[in-house]
Amino acid sequence: MRIALAFLWLLHWLPLWVIGRLGEAIGRFLYVYKKKRRHITLTNLRLCFPEWSEAEREAVAKQHFQAYARSVLERGILWWASEARLRRLIRIEPGVPVEQIAAKPTILLCPHFVGLDVAGVAVMLESSLCSIYTKQLNDAFDKVLRKGRSRFRPVKLFSREEGVKPIIRAMREGLPFFMLPDMDFGAKDAAFVPFFHTTAATLTAPARIAAATGAQVIPVIATYRPNYAGWVVRFYPAWEDYPGDDLIEATRRMNRFIEARSREVPAEYFWTHKRFKTRPPGEPGVY
């Protein structure tokens, strides 16, 4: 791992187009040899895009492996590049809503697109935040990752085992909660609601935390700019009347938003994750 980290550090000095093309080459290799992840990706795409041909799904799967491998190599830039270089590469639309965040408790809702770490850096260039963090198995990698994610401003990172109470306290102290809402962590604290054409165990935490704190929910998504020019980070308008009186409908609403953004850049959503791993009682597994 130390050798891999040293490799990433060396790479970050190179132009982004060199890193990007190297990442895409690695992604093409991984698509061929990572059969299990390829199977998961194609299964997800079949469930979510039944209207596509198999050739179309395979093309997007290959592009996804390239985008994901590229994003891993580009983390060196996020962890070690100068602030000036990051500001050149990251275009923020329309801008980090600092005043809006300061006005009331805020959930920055960041679904699992390959550029999610870029979205986090874009926020931390302007504001501190709090988030949930899973300790990495390798101590060297864990140290670098933590340092890289907090090098511009202090952040508060909580483990999932701590629950929501420390998050709510941090939000009430003025820190936005950078939340990744769309992983399958099982049926606990989740609702079975549609995601594309299939029911998915979906965390109700965004709606529950928004209801408990009166927080506004501002989605943020990072995607690639063309021709290896960098990334664009989009902050969407805060959701109106969210979560409302129906937490299940609020959870459906979140999934519909993620679906729409995934259709815009289908190769950049995190299809290698077993999004449909947890099934409703009586339903067979899909993987």
mmCIF file with all atom_site columns, N, CA, C and O in Angstrom, residues 181-211:
data_model
loop_
_atom_site.group_PDB
_atom_site.id
_atom_site.type_symbol
_atom_site.label_atom_id
_atom_site.label_alt_id
_atom_site.label_comp_id
_atom_site.label_asym_id
_atom_site.label_entity_id
_atom_site.label_seq_id
_atom_site.pdbx_PDB_ins_code
_atom_site.Cartn_x
_atom_site.Cartn_y
_atom_site.Cartn_z
_atom_site.occupancy
_atom_site.B_iso_or_equiv
_atom_site.pdbx_formal_charge
_atom_site.auth_seq_id
_atom_site.auth_comp_id
_atom_site.auth_asym_id
_atom_site.auth_atom_id
_atom_site.pdbx_PDB_model_num
ATOM 1   N N  . PRO A 1 181 ? -25.995 8.978  0.293   1.00 0.00 ? 181 PRO A N  1
ATOM 2   C CA . PRO A 1 181 ? -27.259 8.385  0.731   1.00 0.00 ? 181 PRO A CA 1
ATOM 3   C C  . PRO A 1 181 ? -27.660 7.078  0.073   1.00 0.00 ? 181 PRO A C  1
ATOM 4   O O  . PRO A 1 181 ? -28.698 6.529  0.420   1.00 0.00 ? 181 PRO A O  1
ATOM 5   N N  . ASP A 1 182 ? -26.876 6.562  -0.873  1.00 0.00 ? 182 ASP A N  1
ATOM 6   C CA . ASP A 1 182 ? -27.431 5.554  -1.777  1.00 0.00 ? 182 ASP A CA 1
ATOM 7   C C  . ASP A 1 182 ? -26.637 4.256  -1.816  1.00 0.00 ? 182 ASP A C  1
ATOM 8   O O  . ASP A 1 182 ? -26.482 3.648  -2.874  1.00 0.00 ? 182 ASP A O  1
ATOM 9   N N  . MET A 1 183 ? -26.185 3.791  -0.661  1.00 0.00 ? 183 MET A N  1
ATOM 10  C CA . MET A 1 183 ? -25.576 2.475  -0.567  1.00 0.00 ? 183 MET A CA 1
ATOM 11  C C  . MET A 1 183 ? -26.563 1.519  0.112   1.00 0.00 ? 183 MET A C  1
ATOM 12  O O  . MET A 1 183 ? -27.442 1.940  0.858   1.00 0.00 ? 183 MET A O  1
ATOM 13  N N  . ASP A 1 184 ? -26.392 0.242  -0.153  1.00 0.00 ? 184 ASP A N  1
ATOM 14  C CA . ASP A 1 184 ? -27.239 -0.781 0.457   1.00 0.00 ? 184 ASP A CA 1
ATOM 15  C C  . ASP A 1 184 ? -26.549 -1.283 1.720   1.00 0.00 ? 184 ASP A C  1
ATOM 16  O O  . ASP A 1 184 ? -25.581 -2.035 1.661   1.00 0.00 ? 184 ASP A O  1
ATOM 17  N N  . PHE A 1 185 ? -27.074 -0.860 2.891   1.00 0.00 ? 185 PHE A N  1
ATOM 18  C CA . PHE A 1 185 ? -26.531 -1.302 4.169   1.00 0.00 ? 185 PHE A CA 1
ATOM 19  C C  . PHE A 1 185 ? -27.465 -2.290 4.872   1.00 0.00 ? 185 PHE A C  1
ATOM 20  O O  . PHE A 1 185 ? -27.357 -2.502 6.070   1.00 0.00 ? 185 PHE A O  1
ATOM 21  N N  . GLY A 1 186 ? -28.379 -2.859 4.113   1.00 0.00 ? 186 GLY A N  1
ATOM 22  C CA . GLY A 1 186 ? -29.317 -3.798 4.697   1.00 0.00 ? 186 GLY A CA 1
ATOM 23  C C  . GLY A 1 186 ? -30.669 -3.154 4.953   1.00 0.00 ? 186 GLY A C  1
ATOM 24  O O  . GLY A 1 186 ? -30.904 -1.981 4.658   1.00 0.00 ? 186 GLY A O  1
ATOM 25  N N  . ALA A 1 187 ? -31.567 -3.939 5.531   1.00 0.00 ? 187 ALA A N  1
ATOM 26  C CA . ALA A 1 187 ? -32.945 -3.492 5.718   1.00 0.00 ? 187 ALA A CA 1
ATOM 27  C C  . ALA A 1 187 ? -33.116 -2.541 6.906   1.00 0.00 ? 187 ALA A C  1
ATOM 28  O O  . ALA A 1 187 ? -34.100 -1.803 6.974   1.00 0.00 ? 187 ALA A O  1
ATOM 29  N N  . LYS A 1 188 ? -32.161 -2.544 7.851   1.00 0.00 ? 188 LYS A N  1
ATOM 30  C CA . LYS A 1 188 ? -32.290 -1.682 9.021   1.00 0.00 ? 188 LYS A CA 1
ATOM 31  C C  . LYS A 1 188 ? -32.223 -0.216 8.608   1.00 0.00 ? 188 LYS A C  1
ATOM 32  O O  . LYS A 1 188 ? -31.352 0.191  7.835   1.00 0.00 ? 188 LYS A O  1
ATOM 33  N N  . ASP A 1 189 ? -33.147 0.589  9.144   1.00 0.00 ? 189 ASP A N  1
ATOM 34  C CA . ASP A 1 189 ? -33.207 2.030  8.859   1.00 0.00 ? 189 ASP A CA 1
ATOM 35  C C  . ASP A 1 189 ? -33.336 2.309  7.362   1.00 0.00 ? 189 ASP A C  1
ATOM 36  O O  . ASP A 1 189 ? -32.867 3.340  6.870   1.00 0.00 ? 189 ASP A O  1
ATOM 37  N N  . ALA A 1 190 ? -33.954 1.381  6.641   1.00 0.00 ? 190 ALA A N  1
ATOM 38  C CA . ALA A 1 190 ? -34.131 1.547  5.199   1.00 0.00 ? 190 ALA A CA 1
ATOM 39  C C  . ALA A 1 190 ? -35.573 1.236  4.830   1.00 0.00 ? 190 ALA A C  1
ATOM 40  O O  . ALA A 1 190 ? -36.310 0.600  5.585   1.00 0.00 ? 190 ALA A O  1
ATOM 41  N N  . ALA A 1 191 ? -35.970 1.706  3.657   1.00 0.00 ? 191 ALA A N  1
ATOM 42  C CA . ALA A 1 191 ? -37.281 1.386  3.095   1.00 0.00 ? 191 ALA A CA 1
ATOM 43  C C  . ALA A 1 191 ? -37.076 0.767  1.728   1.00 0.00 ? 191 ALA A C  1
ATOM 44  O O  . ALA A 1 191 ? -36.149 1.133  0.997   1.00 0.00 ? 191 ALA A O  1
ATOM 45  N N  . PHE A 1 192 ? -37.926 -0.162 1.385   1.00 0.00 ? 192 PHE A N  1
ATOM 46  C CA . PHE A 1 192 ? -37.880 -0.756 0.054   1.00 0.00 ? 192 PHE A CA 1
ATOM 47  C C  . PHE A 1 192 ? -38.700 0.123  -0.892  1.00 0.00 ? 192 PHE A C  1
ATOM 48  O O  . PHE A 1 192 ? -39.930 0.112  -0.851  1.00 0.00 ? 192 PHE A O  1
ATOM 49  N N  . VAL A 1 193 ? -37.999 0.893  -1.698  1.00 0.00 ? 193 VAL A N  1
ATOM 50  C CA . VAL A 1 193 ? -38.650 1.817  -2.628  1.00 0.00 ? 193 VAL A CA 1
ATOM 51  C C  . VAL A 1 193 ? -38.020 1.649  -4.007  1.00 0.00 ? 193 VAL A C  1
ATOM 52  O O  . VAL A 1 193 ? -36.905 1.122  -4.140  1.00 0.00 ? 193 VAL A O  1
ATOM 53  N N  . PRO A 1 194 ? -38.701 2.088  -5.056  1.00 0.00 ? 194 PRO A N  1
ATOM 54  C CA . PRO A 1 194 ? -38.164 1.894  -6.411  1.00 0.00 ? 194 PRO A CA 1
ATOM 55  C C  . PRO A 1 194 ? -36.877 2.684  -6.650  1.00 0.00 ? 194 PRO A C  1
ATOM 56  O O  . PRO A 1 194 ? -36.744 3.827  -6.223  1.00 0.00 ? 194 PRO A O  1
ATOM 57  N N  . PHE A 1 195 ? -35.968 2.027  -7.333  1.00 0.00 ? 195 PHE A N  1
ATOM 58  C CA . PHE A 1 195 ? -34.801 2.693  -7.911  1.00 0.00 ? 195 PHE A CA 1
ATOM 59  C C  . PHE A 1 195 ? -34.720 2.195  -9.347  1.00 0.00 ? 195 PHE A C  1
ATOM 60  O O  . PHE A 1 195 ? -34.460 1.017  -9.568  1.00 0.00 ? 195 PHE A O  1
ATOM 61  N N  . PHE A 1 196 ? -34.982 3.078  -10.296 1.00 0.00 ? 196 PHE A N  1
ATOM 62  C CA . PHE A 1 196 ? -35.233 2.686  -11.667 1.00 0.00 ? 196 PHE A CA 1
ATOM 63  C C  . PHE A 1 196 ? -36.400 1.692  -11.667 1.00 0.00 ? 196 PHE A C  1
ATOM 64  O O  . PHE A 1 196 ? -37.468 2.012  -11.164 1.00 0.00 ? 196 PHE A O  1
ATOM 65  N N  . HIS A 1 197 ? -36.191 0.466  -12.175 1.00 0.00 ? 197 HIS A N  1
ATOM 66  C CA . HIS A 1 197 ? -37.293 -0.483 -12.340 1.00 0.00 ? 197 HIS A CA 1
ATOM 67  C C  . HIS A 1 197 ? -37.313 -1.565 -11.261 1.00 0.00 ? 197 HIS A C  1
ATOM 68  O O  . HIS A 1 197 ? -38.087 -2.519 -11.372 1.00 0.00 ? 197 HIS A O  1
ATOM 69  N N  . THR A 1 198 ? -36.480 -1.425 -10.229 1.00 0.00 ? 198 THR A N  1
ATOM 70  C CA . THR A 1 198 ? -36.338 -2.482 -9.227  1.00 0.00 ? 198 THR A CA 1
ATOM 71  C C  . THR A 1 198 ? -36.423 -1.877 -7.832  1.00 0.00 ? 198 THR A C  1
ATOM 72  O O  . THR A 1 198 ? -35.959 -0.762 -7.597  1.00 0.00 ? 198 THR A O  1
ATOM 73  N N  . THR A 1 199 ? -37.002 -2.615 -6.905  1.00 0.00 ? 199 THR A N  1
ATOM 74  C CA . THR A 1 199 ? -37.068 -2.169 -5.522  1.00 0.00 ? 199 THR A CA 1
ATOM 75  C C  . THR A 1 199 ? -35.684 -2.261 -4.885  1.00 0.00 ? 199 THR A C  1
ATOM 76  O O  . THR A 1 199 ? -34.986 -3.262 -5.033  1.00 0.00 ? 199 THR A O  1
ATOM 77  N N  . ALA A 1 200 ? -35.300 -1.201 -4.169  1.00 0.00 ? 200 ALA A N  1
ATOM 78  C CA . ALA A 1 200 ? -33.984 -1.162 -3.531  1.00 0.00 ? 200 ALA A CA 1
ATOM 79  C C  . ALA A 1 200 ? -34.128 -0.759 -2.069  1.00 0.00 ? 200 ALA A C  1
ATOM 80  O O  . ALA A 1 200 ? -34.915 0.142  -1.738  1.00 0.00 ? 200 ALA A O  1
ATOM 81  N N  . ALA A 1 201 ? -33.363 -1.418 -1.201  1.00 0.00 ? 201 ALA A N  1
ATOM 82  C CA . ALA A 1 201 ? -33.301 -1.007 0.204   1.00 0.00 ? 201 ALA A CA 1
ATOM 83  C C  . ALA A 1 201 ? -32.590 0.335  0.258   1.00 0.00 ? 201 ALA A C  1
ATOM 84  O O  . ALA A 1 201 ? -31.404 0.436  -0.050  1.00 0.00 ? 201 ALA A O  1
ATOM 85  N N  . THR A 1 202 ? -33.312 1.374  0.638   1.00 0.00 ? 202 THR A N  1
ATOM 86  C CA . THR A 1 202 ? -32.809 2.747  0.553   1.00 0.00 ? 202 THR A CA 1
ATOM 87  C C  . THR A 1 202 ? -32.862 3.406  1.915   1.00 0.00 ? 202 THR A C  1
ATOM 88  O O  . THR A 1 202 ? -33.902 3.380  2.595   1.00 0.00 ? 202 THR A O  1
ATOM 89  N N  . LEU A 1 203 ? -31.754 3.999  2.329   1.00 0.00 ? 203 LEU A N  1
ATOM 90  C CA . LEU A 1 203 ? -31.698 4.655  3.638   1.00 0.00 ? 203 LEU A CA 1
ATOM 91  C C  . LEU A 1 203 ? -32.738 5.765  3.745   1.00 0.00 ? 203 LEU A C  1
ATOM 92  O O  . LEU A 1 203 ? -32.857 6.607  2.856   1.00 0.00 ? 203 LEU A O  1
ATOM 93  N N  . THR A 1 204 ? -33.460 5.759  4.855   1.00 0.00 ? 204 THR A N  1
ATOM 94  C CA . THR A 1 204 ? -34.405 6.845  5.128   1.00 0.00 ? 204 THR A CA 1
ATOM 95  C C  . THR A 1 204 ? -33.748 7.966  5.930   1.00 0.00 ? 204 THR A C  1
ATOM 96  O O  . THR A 1 204 ? -34.408 8.943  6.273   1.00 0.00 ? 204 THR A O  1
ATOM 97  N N  . ALA A 1 205 ? -32.459 7.817  6.221   1.00 0.00 ? 205 ALA A N  1
ATOM 98  C CA . ALA A 1 205 ? -31.761 8.795  7.074   1.00 0.00 ? 205 ALA A CA 1
ATOM 99  C C  . ALA A 1 205 ? -31.839 10.229 6.541   1.00 0.00 ? 205 ALA A C  1
ATOM 100 O O  . ALA A 1 205 ? -32.003 11.157 7.343   1.00 0.00 ? 205 ALA A O  1
ATOM 101 N N  . PRO A 1 206 ? -31.681 10.478 5.232   1.00 0.00 ? 206 PRO A N  1
ATOM 102 C CA . PRO A 1 206 ? -31.780 11.879 4.780   1.00 0.00 ? 206 PRO A CA 1
ATOM 103 C C  . PRO A 1 206 ? -33.098 12.523 5.200   1.00 0.00 ? 206 PRO A C  1
ATOM 104 O O  . PRO A 1 206 ? -33.112 13.654 5.707   1.00 0.00 ? 206 PRO A O  1
ATOM 105 N N  . ALA A 1 207 ? -34.198 11.813 5.003   1.00 0.00 ? 207 ALA A N  1
ATOM 106 C CA . ALA A 1 207 ? -35.496 12.365 5.374   1.00 0.00 ? 207 ALA A CA 1
ATOM 107 C C  . ALA A 1 207 ? -35.631 12.495 6.890   1.00 0.00 ? 207 ALA A C  1
ATOM 108 O O  . ALA A 1 207 ? -36.144 13.506 7.403   1.00 0.00 ? 207 ALA A O  1
ATOM 109 N N  . ARG A 1 208 ? -35.168 11.478 7.624   1.00 0.00 ? 208 ARG A N  1
ATOM 110 C CA . ARG A 1 208 ? -35.304 11.515 9.081   1.00 0.00 ? 208 ARG A CA 1
ATOM 111 C C  . ARG A 1 208 ? -34.464 12.629 9.696   1.00 0.00 ? 208 ARG A C  1
ATOM 112 O O  . ARG A 1 208 ? -34.916 13.350 10.604  1.00 0.00 ? 208 ARG A O  1
ATOM 113 N N  . ILE A 1 209 ? -33.233 12.806 9.216   1.00 0.00 ? 209 ILE A N  1
ATOM 114 C CA . ILE A 1 209 ? -32.368 13.854 9.767   1.00 0.00 ? 209 ILE A CA 1
ATOM 115 C C  . ILE A 1 209 ? -32.895 15.235 9.393   1.00 0.00 ? 209 ILE A C  1
ATOM 116 O O  . ILE A 1 209 ? -32.885 16.166 10.205  1.00 0.00 ? 209 ILE A O  1
ATOM 117 N N  . ALA A 1 210 ? -33.390 15.370 8.160   1.00 0.00 ? 210 ALA A N  1
ATOM 118 C CA . ALA A 1 210 ? -33.968 16.648 7.756   1.00 0.00 ? 210 ALA A CA 1
ATOM 119 C C  . ALA A 1 210 ? -35.179 16.994 8.611   1.00 0.00 ? 210 ALA A C  1
ATOM 120 O O  . ALA A 1 210 ? -35.369 18.148 9.017   1.00 0.00 ? 210 ALA A O  1
ATOM 121 N N  . ALA A 1 211 ? -35.998 15.973 8.924   1.00 0.00 ? 211 ALA A N  1
ATOM 122 C CA . ALA A 1 211 ? -37.174 16.217 9.764   1.00 0.00 ? 211 ALA A CA 1
ATOM 123 C C  . ALA A 1 211 ? -36.774 16.584 11.188  1.00 0.00 ? 211 ALA A C  1
ATOM 124 O O  . ALA A 1 211 ? -37.391 17.459 11.815  1.00 0.00 ? 211 ALA A O  1
#
